[in-house]
mmCIF file of C-alpha atoms and ligand atoms in Angstrom:
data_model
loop_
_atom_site.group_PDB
_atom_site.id
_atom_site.type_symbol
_atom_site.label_atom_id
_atom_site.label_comp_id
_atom_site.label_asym_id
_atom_site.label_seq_id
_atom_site.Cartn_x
_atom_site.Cartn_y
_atom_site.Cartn_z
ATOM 1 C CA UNK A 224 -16.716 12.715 -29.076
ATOM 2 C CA UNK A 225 -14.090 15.175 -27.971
ATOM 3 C CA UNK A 226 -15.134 16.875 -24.768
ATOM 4 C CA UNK A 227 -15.993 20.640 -25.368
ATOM 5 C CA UNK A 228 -15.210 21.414 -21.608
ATOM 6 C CA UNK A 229 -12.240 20.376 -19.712
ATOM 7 C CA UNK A 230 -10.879 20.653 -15.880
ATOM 8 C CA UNK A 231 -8.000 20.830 -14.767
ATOM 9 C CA UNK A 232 -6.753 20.224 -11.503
ATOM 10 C CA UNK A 233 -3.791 22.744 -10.131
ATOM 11 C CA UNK A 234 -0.787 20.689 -8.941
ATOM 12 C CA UNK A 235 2.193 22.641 -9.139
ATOM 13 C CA UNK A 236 1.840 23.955 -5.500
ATOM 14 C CA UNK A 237 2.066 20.395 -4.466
ATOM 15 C CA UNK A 238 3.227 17.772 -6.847
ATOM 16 C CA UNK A 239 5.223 21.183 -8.320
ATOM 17 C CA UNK A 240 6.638 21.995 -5.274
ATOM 18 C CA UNK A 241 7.279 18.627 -3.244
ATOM 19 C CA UNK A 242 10.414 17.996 -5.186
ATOM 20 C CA UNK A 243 12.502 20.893 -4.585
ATOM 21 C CA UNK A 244 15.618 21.455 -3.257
ATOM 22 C CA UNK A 245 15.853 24.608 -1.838
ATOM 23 C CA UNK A 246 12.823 25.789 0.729
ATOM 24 C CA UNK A 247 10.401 27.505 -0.570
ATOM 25 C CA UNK A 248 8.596 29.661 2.196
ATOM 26 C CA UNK A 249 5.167 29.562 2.936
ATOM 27 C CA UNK A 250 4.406 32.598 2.446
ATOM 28 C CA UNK A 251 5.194 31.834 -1.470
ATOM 29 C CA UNK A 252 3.369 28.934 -1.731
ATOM 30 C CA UNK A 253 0.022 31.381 -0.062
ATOM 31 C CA UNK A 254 0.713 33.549 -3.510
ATOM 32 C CA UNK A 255 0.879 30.554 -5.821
ATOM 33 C CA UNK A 256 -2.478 29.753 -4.930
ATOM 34 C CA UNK A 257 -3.914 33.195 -4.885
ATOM 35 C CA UNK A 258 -2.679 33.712 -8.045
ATOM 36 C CA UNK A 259 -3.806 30.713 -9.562
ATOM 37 C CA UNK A 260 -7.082 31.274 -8.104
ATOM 38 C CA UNK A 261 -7.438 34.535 -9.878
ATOM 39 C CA UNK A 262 -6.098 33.097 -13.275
ATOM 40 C CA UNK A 263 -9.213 30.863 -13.307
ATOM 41 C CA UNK A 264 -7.634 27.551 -10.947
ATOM 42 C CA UNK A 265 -11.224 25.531 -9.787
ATOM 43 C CA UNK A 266 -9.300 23.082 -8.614
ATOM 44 C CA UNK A 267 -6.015 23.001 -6.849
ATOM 45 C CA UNK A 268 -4.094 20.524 -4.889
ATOM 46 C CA UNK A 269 -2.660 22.306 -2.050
ATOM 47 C CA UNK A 270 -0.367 20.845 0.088
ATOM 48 C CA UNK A 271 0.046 16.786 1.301
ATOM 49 C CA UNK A 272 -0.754 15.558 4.631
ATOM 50 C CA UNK A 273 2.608 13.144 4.809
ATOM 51 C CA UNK A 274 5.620 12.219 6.591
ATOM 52 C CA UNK A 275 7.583 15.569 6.740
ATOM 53 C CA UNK A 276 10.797 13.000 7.119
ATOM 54 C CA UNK A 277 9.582 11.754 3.735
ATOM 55 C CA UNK A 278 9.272 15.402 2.160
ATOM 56 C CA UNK A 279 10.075 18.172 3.920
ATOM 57 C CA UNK A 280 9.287 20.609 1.721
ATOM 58 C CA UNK A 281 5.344 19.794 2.936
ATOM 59 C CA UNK A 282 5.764 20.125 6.230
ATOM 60 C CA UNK A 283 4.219 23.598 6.155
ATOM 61 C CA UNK A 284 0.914 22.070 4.877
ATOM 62 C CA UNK A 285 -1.402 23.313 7.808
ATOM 63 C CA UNK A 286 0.151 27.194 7.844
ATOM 64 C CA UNK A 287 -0.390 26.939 3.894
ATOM 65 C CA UNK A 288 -3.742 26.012 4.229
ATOM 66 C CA UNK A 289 -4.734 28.468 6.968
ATOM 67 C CA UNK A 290 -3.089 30.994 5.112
ATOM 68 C CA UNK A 291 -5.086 31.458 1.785
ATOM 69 C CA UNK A 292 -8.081 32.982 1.261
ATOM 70 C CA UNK A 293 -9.890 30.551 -0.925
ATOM 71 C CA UNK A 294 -11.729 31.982 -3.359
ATOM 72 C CA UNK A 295 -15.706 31.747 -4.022
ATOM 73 C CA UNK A 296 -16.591 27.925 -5.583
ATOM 74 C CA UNK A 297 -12.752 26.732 -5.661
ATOM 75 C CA UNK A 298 -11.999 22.763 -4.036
ATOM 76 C CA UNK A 299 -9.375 22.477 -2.488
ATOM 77 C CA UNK A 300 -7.511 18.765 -2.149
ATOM 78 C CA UNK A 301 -4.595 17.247 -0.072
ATOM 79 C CA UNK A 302 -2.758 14.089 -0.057
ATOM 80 C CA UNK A 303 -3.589 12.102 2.846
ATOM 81 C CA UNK A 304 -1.939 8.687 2.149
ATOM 82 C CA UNK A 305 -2.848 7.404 6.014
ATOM 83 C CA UNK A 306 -5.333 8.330 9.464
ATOM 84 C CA UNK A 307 -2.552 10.238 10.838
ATOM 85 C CA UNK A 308 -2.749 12.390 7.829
ATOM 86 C CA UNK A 309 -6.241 12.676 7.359
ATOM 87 C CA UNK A 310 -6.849 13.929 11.360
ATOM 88 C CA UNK A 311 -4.225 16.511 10.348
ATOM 89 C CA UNK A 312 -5.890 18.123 7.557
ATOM 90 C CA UNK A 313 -8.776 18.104 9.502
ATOM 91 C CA UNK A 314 -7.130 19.315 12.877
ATOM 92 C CA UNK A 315 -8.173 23.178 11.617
ATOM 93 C CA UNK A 316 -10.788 24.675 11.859
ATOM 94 C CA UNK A 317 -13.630 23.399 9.107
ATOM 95 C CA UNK A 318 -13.907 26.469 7.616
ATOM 96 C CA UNK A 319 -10.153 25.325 6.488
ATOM 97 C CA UNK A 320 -10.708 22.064 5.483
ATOM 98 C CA UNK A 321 -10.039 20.758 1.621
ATOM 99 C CA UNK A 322 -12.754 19.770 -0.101
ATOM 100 C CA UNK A 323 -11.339 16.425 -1.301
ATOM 101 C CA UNK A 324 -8.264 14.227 -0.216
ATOM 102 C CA UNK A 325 -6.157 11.967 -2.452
ATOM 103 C CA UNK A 326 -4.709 8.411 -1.464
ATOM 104 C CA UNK A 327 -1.694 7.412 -3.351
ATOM 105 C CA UNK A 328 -1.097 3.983 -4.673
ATOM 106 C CA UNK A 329 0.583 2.342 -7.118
ATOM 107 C CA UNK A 330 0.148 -0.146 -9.978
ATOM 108 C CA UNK A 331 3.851 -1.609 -9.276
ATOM 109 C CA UNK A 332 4.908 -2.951 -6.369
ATOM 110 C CA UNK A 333 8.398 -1.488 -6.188
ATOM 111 C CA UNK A 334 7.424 1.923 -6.267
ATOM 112 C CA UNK A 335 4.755 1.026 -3.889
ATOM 113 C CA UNK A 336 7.408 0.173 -1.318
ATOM 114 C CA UNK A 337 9.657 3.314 -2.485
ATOM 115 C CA UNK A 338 6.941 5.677 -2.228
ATOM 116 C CA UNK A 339 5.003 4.923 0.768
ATOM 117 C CA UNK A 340 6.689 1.691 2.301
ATOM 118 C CA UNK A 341 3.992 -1.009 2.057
ATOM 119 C CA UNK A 342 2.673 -3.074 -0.477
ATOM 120 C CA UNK A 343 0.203 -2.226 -2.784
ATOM 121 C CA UNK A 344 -2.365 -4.460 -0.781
ATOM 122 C CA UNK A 345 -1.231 -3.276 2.399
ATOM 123 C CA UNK A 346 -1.494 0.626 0.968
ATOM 124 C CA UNK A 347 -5.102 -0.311 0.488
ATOM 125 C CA UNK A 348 -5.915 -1.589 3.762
ATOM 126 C CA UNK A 349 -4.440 1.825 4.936
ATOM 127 C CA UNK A 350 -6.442 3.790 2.555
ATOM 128 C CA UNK A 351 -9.502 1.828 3.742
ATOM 129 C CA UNK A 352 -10.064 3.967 7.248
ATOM 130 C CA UNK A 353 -9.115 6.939 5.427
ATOM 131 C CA UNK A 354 -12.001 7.111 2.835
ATOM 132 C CA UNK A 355 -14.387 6.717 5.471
ATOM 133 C CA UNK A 356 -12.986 8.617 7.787
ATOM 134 C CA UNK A 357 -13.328 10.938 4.617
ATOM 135 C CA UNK A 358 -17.038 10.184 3.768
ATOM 136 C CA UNK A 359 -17.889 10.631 7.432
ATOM 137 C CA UNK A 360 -16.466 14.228 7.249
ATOM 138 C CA UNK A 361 -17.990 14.709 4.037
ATOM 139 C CA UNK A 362 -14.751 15.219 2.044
ATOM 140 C CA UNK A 363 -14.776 13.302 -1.678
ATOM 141 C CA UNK A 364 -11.492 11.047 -2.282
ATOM 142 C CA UNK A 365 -9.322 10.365 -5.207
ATOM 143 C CA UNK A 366 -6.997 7.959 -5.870
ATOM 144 C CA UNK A 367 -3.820 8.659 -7.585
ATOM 145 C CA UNK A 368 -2.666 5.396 -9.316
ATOM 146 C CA UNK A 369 1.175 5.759 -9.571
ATOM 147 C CA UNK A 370 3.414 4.263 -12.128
ATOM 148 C CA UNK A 371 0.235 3.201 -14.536
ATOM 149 C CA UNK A 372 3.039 3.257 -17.597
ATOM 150 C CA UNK A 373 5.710 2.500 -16.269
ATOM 151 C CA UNK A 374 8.186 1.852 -13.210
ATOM 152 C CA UNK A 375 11.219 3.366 -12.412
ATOM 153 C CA UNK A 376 12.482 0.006 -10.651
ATOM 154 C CA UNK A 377 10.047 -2.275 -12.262
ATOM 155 C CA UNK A 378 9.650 -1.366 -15.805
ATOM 156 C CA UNK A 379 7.174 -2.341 -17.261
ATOM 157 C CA UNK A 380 3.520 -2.227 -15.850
ATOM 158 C CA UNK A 381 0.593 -3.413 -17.947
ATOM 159 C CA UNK A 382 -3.155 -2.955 -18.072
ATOM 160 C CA UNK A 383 -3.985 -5.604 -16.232
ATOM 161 C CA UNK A 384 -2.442 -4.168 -13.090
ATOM 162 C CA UNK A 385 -3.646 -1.032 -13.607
ATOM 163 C CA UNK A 386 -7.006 -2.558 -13.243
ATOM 164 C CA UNK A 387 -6.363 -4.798 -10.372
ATOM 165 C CA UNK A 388 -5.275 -1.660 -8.498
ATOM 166 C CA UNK A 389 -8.420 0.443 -9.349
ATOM 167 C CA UNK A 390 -10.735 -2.831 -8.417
ATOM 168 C CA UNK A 391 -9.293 -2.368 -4.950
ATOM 169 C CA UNK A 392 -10.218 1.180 -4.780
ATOM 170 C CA UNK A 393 -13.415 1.224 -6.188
ATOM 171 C CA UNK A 394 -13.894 -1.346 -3.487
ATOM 172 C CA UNK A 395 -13.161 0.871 -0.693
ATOM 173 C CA UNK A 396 -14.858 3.063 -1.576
ATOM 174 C CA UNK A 397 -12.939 5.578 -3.415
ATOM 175 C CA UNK A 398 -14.908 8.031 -5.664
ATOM 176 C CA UNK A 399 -12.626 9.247 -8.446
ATOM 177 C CA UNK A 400 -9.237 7.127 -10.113
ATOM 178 C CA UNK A 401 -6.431 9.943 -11.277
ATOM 179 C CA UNK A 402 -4.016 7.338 -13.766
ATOM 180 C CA UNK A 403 -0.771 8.911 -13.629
ATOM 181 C CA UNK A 404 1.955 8.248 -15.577
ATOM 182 C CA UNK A 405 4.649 9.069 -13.484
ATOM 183 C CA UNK A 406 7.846 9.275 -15.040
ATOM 184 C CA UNK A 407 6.065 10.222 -18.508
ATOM 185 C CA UNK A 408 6.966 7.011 -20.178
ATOM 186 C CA UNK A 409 3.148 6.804 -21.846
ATOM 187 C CA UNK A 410 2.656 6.657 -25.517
ATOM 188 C CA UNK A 411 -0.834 7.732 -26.548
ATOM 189 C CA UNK A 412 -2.592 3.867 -27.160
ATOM 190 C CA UNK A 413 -1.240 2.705 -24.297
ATOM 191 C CA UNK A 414 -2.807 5.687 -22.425
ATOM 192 C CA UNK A 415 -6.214 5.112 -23.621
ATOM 193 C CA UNK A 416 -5.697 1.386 -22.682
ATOM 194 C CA UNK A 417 -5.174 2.119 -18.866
ATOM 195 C CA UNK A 418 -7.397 4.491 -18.829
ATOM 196 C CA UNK A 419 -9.976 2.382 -20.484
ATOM 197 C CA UNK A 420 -9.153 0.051 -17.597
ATOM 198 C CA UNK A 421 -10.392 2.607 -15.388
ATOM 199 C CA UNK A 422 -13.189 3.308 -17.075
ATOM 200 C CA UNK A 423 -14.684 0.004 -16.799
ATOM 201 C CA UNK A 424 -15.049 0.707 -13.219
ATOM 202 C CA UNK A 425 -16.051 4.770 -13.070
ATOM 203 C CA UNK A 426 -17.594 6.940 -14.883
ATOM 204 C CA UNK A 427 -15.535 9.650 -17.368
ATOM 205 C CA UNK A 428 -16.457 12.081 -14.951
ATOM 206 C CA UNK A 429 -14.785 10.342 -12.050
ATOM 207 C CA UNK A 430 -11.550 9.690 -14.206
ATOM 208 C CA UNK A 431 -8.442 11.613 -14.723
ATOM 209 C CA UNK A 432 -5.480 11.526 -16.388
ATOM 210 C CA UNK A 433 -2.175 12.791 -14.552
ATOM 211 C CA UNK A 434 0.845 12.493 -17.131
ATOM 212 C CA UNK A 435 4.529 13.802 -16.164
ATOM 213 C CA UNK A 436 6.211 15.189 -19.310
ATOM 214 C CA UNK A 437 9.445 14.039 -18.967
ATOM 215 C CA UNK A 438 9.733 11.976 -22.359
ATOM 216 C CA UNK A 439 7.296 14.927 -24.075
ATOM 217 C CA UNK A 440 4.535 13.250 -24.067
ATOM 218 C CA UNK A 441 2.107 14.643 -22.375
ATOM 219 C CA UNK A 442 0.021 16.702 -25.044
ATOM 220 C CA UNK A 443 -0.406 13.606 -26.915
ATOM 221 C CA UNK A 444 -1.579 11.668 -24.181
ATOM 222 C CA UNK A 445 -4.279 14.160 -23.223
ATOM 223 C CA UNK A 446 -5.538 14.277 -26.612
ATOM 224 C CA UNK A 447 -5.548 10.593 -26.563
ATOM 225 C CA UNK A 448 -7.745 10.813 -23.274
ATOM 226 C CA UNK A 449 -9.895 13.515 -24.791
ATOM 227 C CA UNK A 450 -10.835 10.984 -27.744
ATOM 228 C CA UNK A 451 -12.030 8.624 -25.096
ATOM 229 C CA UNK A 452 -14.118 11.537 -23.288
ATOM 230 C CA UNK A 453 -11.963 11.812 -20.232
ATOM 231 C CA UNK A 454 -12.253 15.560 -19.640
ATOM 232 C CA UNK A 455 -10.089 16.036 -16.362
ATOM 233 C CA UNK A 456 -6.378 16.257 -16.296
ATOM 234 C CA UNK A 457 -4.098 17.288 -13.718
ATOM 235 C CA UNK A 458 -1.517 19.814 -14.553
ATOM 236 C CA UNK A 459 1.229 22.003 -12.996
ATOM 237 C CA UNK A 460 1.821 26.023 -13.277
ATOM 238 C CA UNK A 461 5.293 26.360 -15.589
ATOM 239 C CA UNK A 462 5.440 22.396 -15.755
ATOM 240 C CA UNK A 463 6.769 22.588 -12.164
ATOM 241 C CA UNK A 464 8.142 19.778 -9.938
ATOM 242 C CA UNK A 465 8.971 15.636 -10.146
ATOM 243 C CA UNK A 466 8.366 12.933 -7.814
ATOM 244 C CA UNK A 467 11.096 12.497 -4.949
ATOM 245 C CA UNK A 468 10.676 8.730 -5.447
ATOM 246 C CA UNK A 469 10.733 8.392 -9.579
ATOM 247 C CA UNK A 470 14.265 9.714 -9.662
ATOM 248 C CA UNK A 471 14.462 11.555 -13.337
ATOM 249 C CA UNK A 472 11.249 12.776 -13.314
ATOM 250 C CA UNK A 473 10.328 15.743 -14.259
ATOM 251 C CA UNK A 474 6.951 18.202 -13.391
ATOM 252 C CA UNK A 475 3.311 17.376 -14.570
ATOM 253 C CA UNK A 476 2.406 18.711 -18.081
ATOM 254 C CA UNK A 477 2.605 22.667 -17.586
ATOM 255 C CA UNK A 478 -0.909 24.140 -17.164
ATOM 256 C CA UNK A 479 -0.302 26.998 -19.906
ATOM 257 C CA UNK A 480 0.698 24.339 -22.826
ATOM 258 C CA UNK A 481 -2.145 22.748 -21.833
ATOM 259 C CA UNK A 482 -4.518 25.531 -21.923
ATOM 260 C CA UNK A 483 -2.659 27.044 -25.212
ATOM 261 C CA UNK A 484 -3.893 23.638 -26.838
ATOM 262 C CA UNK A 485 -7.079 23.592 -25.220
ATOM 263 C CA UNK A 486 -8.181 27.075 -26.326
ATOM 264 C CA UNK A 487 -6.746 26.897 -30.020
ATOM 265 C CA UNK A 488 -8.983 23.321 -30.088
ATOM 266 C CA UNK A 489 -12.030 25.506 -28.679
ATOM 267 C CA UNK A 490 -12.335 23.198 -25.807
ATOM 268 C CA UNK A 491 -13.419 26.048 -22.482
ATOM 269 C CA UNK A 492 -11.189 25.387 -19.096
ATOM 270 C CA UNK A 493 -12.233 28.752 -17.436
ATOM 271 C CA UNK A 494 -8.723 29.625 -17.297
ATOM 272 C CA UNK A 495 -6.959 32.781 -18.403
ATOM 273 C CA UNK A 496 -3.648 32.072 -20.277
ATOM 274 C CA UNK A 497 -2.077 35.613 -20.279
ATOM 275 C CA UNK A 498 -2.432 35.302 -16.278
ATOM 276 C CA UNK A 499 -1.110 31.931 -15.879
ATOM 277 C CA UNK A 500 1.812 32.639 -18.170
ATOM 278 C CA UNK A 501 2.014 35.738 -15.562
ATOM 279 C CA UNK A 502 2.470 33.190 -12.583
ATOM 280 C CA UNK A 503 4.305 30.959 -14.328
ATOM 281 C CA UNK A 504 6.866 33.595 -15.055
ATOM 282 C CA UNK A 505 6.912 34.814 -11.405
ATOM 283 C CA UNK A 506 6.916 31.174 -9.825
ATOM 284 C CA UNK A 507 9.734 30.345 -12.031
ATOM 285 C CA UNK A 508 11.949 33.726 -11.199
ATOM 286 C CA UNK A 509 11.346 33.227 -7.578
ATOM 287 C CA UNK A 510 12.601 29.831 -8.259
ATOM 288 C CA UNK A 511 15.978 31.199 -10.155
ATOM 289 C CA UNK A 512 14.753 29.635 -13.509
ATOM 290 C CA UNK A 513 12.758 29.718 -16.479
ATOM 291 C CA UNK A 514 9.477 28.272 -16.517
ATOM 292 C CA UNK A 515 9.625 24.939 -18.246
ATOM 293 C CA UNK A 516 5.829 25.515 -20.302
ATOM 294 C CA UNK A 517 7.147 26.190 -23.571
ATOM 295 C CA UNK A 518 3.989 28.239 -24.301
ATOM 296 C CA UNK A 519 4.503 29.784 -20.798
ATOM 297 C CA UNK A 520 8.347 30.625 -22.106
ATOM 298 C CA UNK A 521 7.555 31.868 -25.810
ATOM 299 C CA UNK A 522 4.297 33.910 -24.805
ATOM 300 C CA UNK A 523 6.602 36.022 -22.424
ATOM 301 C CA UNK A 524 9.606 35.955 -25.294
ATOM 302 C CA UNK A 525 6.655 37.777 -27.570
ATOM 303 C CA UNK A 526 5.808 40.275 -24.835
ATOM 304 C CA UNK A 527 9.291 40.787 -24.808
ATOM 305 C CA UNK A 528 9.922 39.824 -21.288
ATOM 306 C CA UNK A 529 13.396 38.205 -20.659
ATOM 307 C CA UNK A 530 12.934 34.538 -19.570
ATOM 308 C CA UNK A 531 15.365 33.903 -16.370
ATOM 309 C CA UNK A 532 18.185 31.339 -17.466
HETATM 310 P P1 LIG B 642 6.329 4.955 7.348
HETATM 311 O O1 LIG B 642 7.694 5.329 7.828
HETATM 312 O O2 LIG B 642 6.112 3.558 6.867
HETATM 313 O O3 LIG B 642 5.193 5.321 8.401
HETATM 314 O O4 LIG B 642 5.937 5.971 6.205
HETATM 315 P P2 LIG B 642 4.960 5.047 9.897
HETATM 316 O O5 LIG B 642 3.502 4.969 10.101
HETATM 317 O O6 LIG B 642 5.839 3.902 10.361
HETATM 318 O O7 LIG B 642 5.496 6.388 10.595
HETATM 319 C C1 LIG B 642 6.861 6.772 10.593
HETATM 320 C C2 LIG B 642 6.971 8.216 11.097
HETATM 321 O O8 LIG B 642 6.290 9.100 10.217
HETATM 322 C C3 LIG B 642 6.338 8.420 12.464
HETATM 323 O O9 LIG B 642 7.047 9.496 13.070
HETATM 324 C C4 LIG B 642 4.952 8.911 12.138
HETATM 325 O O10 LIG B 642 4.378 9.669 13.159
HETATM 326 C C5 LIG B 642 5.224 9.781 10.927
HETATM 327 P P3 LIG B 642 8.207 9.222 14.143
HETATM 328 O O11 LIG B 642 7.572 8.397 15.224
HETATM 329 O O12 LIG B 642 9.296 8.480 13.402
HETATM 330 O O13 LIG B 642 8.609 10.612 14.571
HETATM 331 N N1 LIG B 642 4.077 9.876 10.032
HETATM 332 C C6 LIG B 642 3.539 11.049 9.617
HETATM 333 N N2 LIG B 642 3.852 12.327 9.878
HETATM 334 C C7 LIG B 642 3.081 13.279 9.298
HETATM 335 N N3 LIG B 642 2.053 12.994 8.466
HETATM 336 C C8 LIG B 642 1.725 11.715 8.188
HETATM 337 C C9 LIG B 642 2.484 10.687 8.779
HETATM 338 N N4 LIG B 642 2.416 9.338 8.707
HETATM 339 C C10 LIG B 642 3.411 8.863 9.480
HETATM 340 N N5 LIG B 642 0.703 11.466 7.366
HETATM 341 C C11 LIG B 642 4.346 7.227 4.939
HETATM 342 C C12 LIG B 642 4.687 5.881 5.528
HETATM 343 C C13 LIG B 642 3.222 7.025 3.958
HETATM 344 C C14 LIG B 642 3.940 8.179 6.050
HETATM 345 C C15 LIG B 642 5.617 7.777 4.244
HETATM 346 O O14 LIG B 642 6.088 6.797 3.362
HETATM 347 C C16 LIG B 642 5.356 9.041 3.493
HETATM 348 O O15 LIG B 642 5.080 10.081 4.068
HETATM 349 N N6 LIG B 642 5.483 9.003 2.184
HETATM 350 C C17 LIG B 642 5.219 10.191 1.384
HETATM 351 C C18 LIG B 642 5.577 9.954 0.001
HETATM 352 C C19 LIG B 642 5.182 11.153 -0.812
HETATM 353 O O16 LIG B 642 4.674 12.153 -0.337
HETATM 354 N N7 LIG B 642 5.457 11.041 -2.121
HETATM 355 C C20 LIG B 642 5.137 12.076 -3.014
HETATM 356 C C21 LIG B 642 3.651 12.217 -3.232
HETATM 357 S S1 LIG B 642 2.996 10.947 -4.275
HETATM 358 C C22 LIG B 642 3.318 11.535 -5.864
HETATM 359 O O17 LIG B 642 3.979 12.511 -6.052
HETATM 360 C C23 LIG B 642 2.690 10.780 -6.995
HETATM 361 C C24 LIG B 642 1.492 11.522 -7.611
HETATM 362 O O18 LIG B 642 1.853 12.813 -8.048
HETATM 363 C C25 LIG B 642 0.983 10.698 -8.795
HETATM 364 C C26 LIG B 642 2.137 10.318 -9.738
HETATM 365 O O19 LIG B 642 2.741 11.177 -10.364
HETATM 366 O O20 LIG B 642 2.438 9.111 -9.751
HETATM 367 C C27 LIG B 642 0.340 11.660 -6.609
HETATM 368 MG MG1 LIG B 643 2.811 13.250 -9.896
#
């Protein structure tokens, strides 16, 4: 049965942001999350923990962090994708800590060795010290399971390593698989058949479903997850970002066409459209373009707002 409740998890400050060019101060990244916050955001992946020679633009992770005031019952995660990032997350104060950090792998080894330059074994065996280095600090970890429909180098990745690649985390430990899709190359069936890979090894509630829209796919797919019961998805404020490593991708599913679905299907996120489409819009002119949501873009075309080029 279709889920009547959904979360989503924020992105676009992180997976949005990661990928772009020009620098976007800190300060800016503070108001993203404030604003999301008050549009409803629960959940919202802040900032990563990783090699600022690897992606600069998150090299202000710790002043973003200590910078927001987080908001009454909201969880905050980071990517930590080794130790050395998880003891700097938690080199602030606790009061500043996320709630939950996220260790990257992949279900193809080539973008395993373009992302975070290791094998997908090896990337567990470096994940391993991290979740209970996690656990001990009471923090709950997610994996992110990269390129579950498809690699940029490799092509084509099938269910059966998707589910060799959540074994390994269940085994370590990890507490909730994110199957991500990302350079959007996922067709509905063959969503449901990764994710019911995943499923086989965690509960719906510990399963989520983190689709890139670059092939326009991404509606479908969710509704192809909802049918199965998965009821978390990641998405990203005015479909913001790409991965620096998937060259051609583009941002997560935007969180307003997600929540313009969601609402007109009755299904409750605890989000407020009217302001997300409002920080979509601002993100997007601060950015020097329009928001790439298309419900984000024709919402503010009806309040007769022009839409930056
Ligand atoms: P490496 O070069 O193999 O690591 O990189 P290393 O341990 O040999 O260290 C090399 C240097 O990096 C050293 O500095 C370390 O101190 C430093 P140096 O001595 O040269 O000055 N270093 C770090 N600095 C800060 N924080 C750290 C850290 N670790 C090492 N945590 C590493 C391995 C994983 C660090 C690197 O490959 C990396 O940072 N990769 C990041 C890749 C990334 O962020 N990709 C985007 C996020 S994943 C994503 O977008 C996918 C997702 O959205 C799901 C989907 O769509 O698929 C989640
Ligand atoms: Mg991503």
């Amino acid at each position: 049965m279709i889920p009547s409740a959904v979360t989503l998890v924020e992105v676009g400050a992180r997976d949005g942001l990661q990928n772009e060019a020009q620098p976007v101060p800190a300060a800016t990244k503070i108001a993203l999350v404030q604003r999301l916050q008050a549009a409803g955001s629960r959940e919202i992946e802040v900032t990563s923990f990783v090699s600022p020679k690897w992606v600069p633009q998150m090299a202000d992770n710790a002043e973003v962090l200590a910078g927001i005031a987080r908001s009454e019952g909201v969880r905050f995660s980071v990517l930590t994708p080794n130790l050395k990032g998880l003891e700097a997350a938690l080199a602030a104060p606790r009061a500043l800590w996320p709630d939950e950090v996220v260790v990257f792998g992949a279900a193809s080894e080539a973008f395993s060795q373009r992302n975070i330059n290791c094998s997908i074994a090896e990337s567990v065996e470096r994940f391993r010290p991290v979740v209970a280095a996690a656990h001990t600090a009471g923090l709950k970890v997610r994996a992110a399971i990269s390129c579950a429909l498809g690699c940029p180098y490799q092509g084509e990745v099938t269910p059966d390593a998707v589910e060799q690649v959540v074994r390994l985390m269940k085994d370590i430990g990890v507490d909730h698989c994110g199957i991500a899709d990302t350079i959007g190359v996922g067709t509905p069936r063959r969503v449901q058949a990764a994710l019911e890979r995943a499923l086989k090894h965690y509960p719906l509630a510990e399963v989520s479903g983190h689709f890139h829209d670059t092939y326009g796919q991404a509606l479908a797919n969710i509704l192809a997850a909802l049918e199965l019961g998965v009821h978390t998805f990641d998405t990203s404020i005015a479909g913001l970002g790409g991965c620096p490593y998937a060259k051609g991708a583009t941002g997560n599913v935007a969180t307003e066409d997600v929540v313009f679905m969601l609402d007109g299907m009755g299904i409750a996120t605890g989000l407020d459209l009217a302001a997300l489409v409002d920080t979509g819009g601002w993100i997007s002119g601060l950015l020097g373009r329009a928001p790439v949501s298309r419900a984000g873009k024709a919402l503010l075309a009806k309040r007769g707002l022009a839409v930056a080029a």
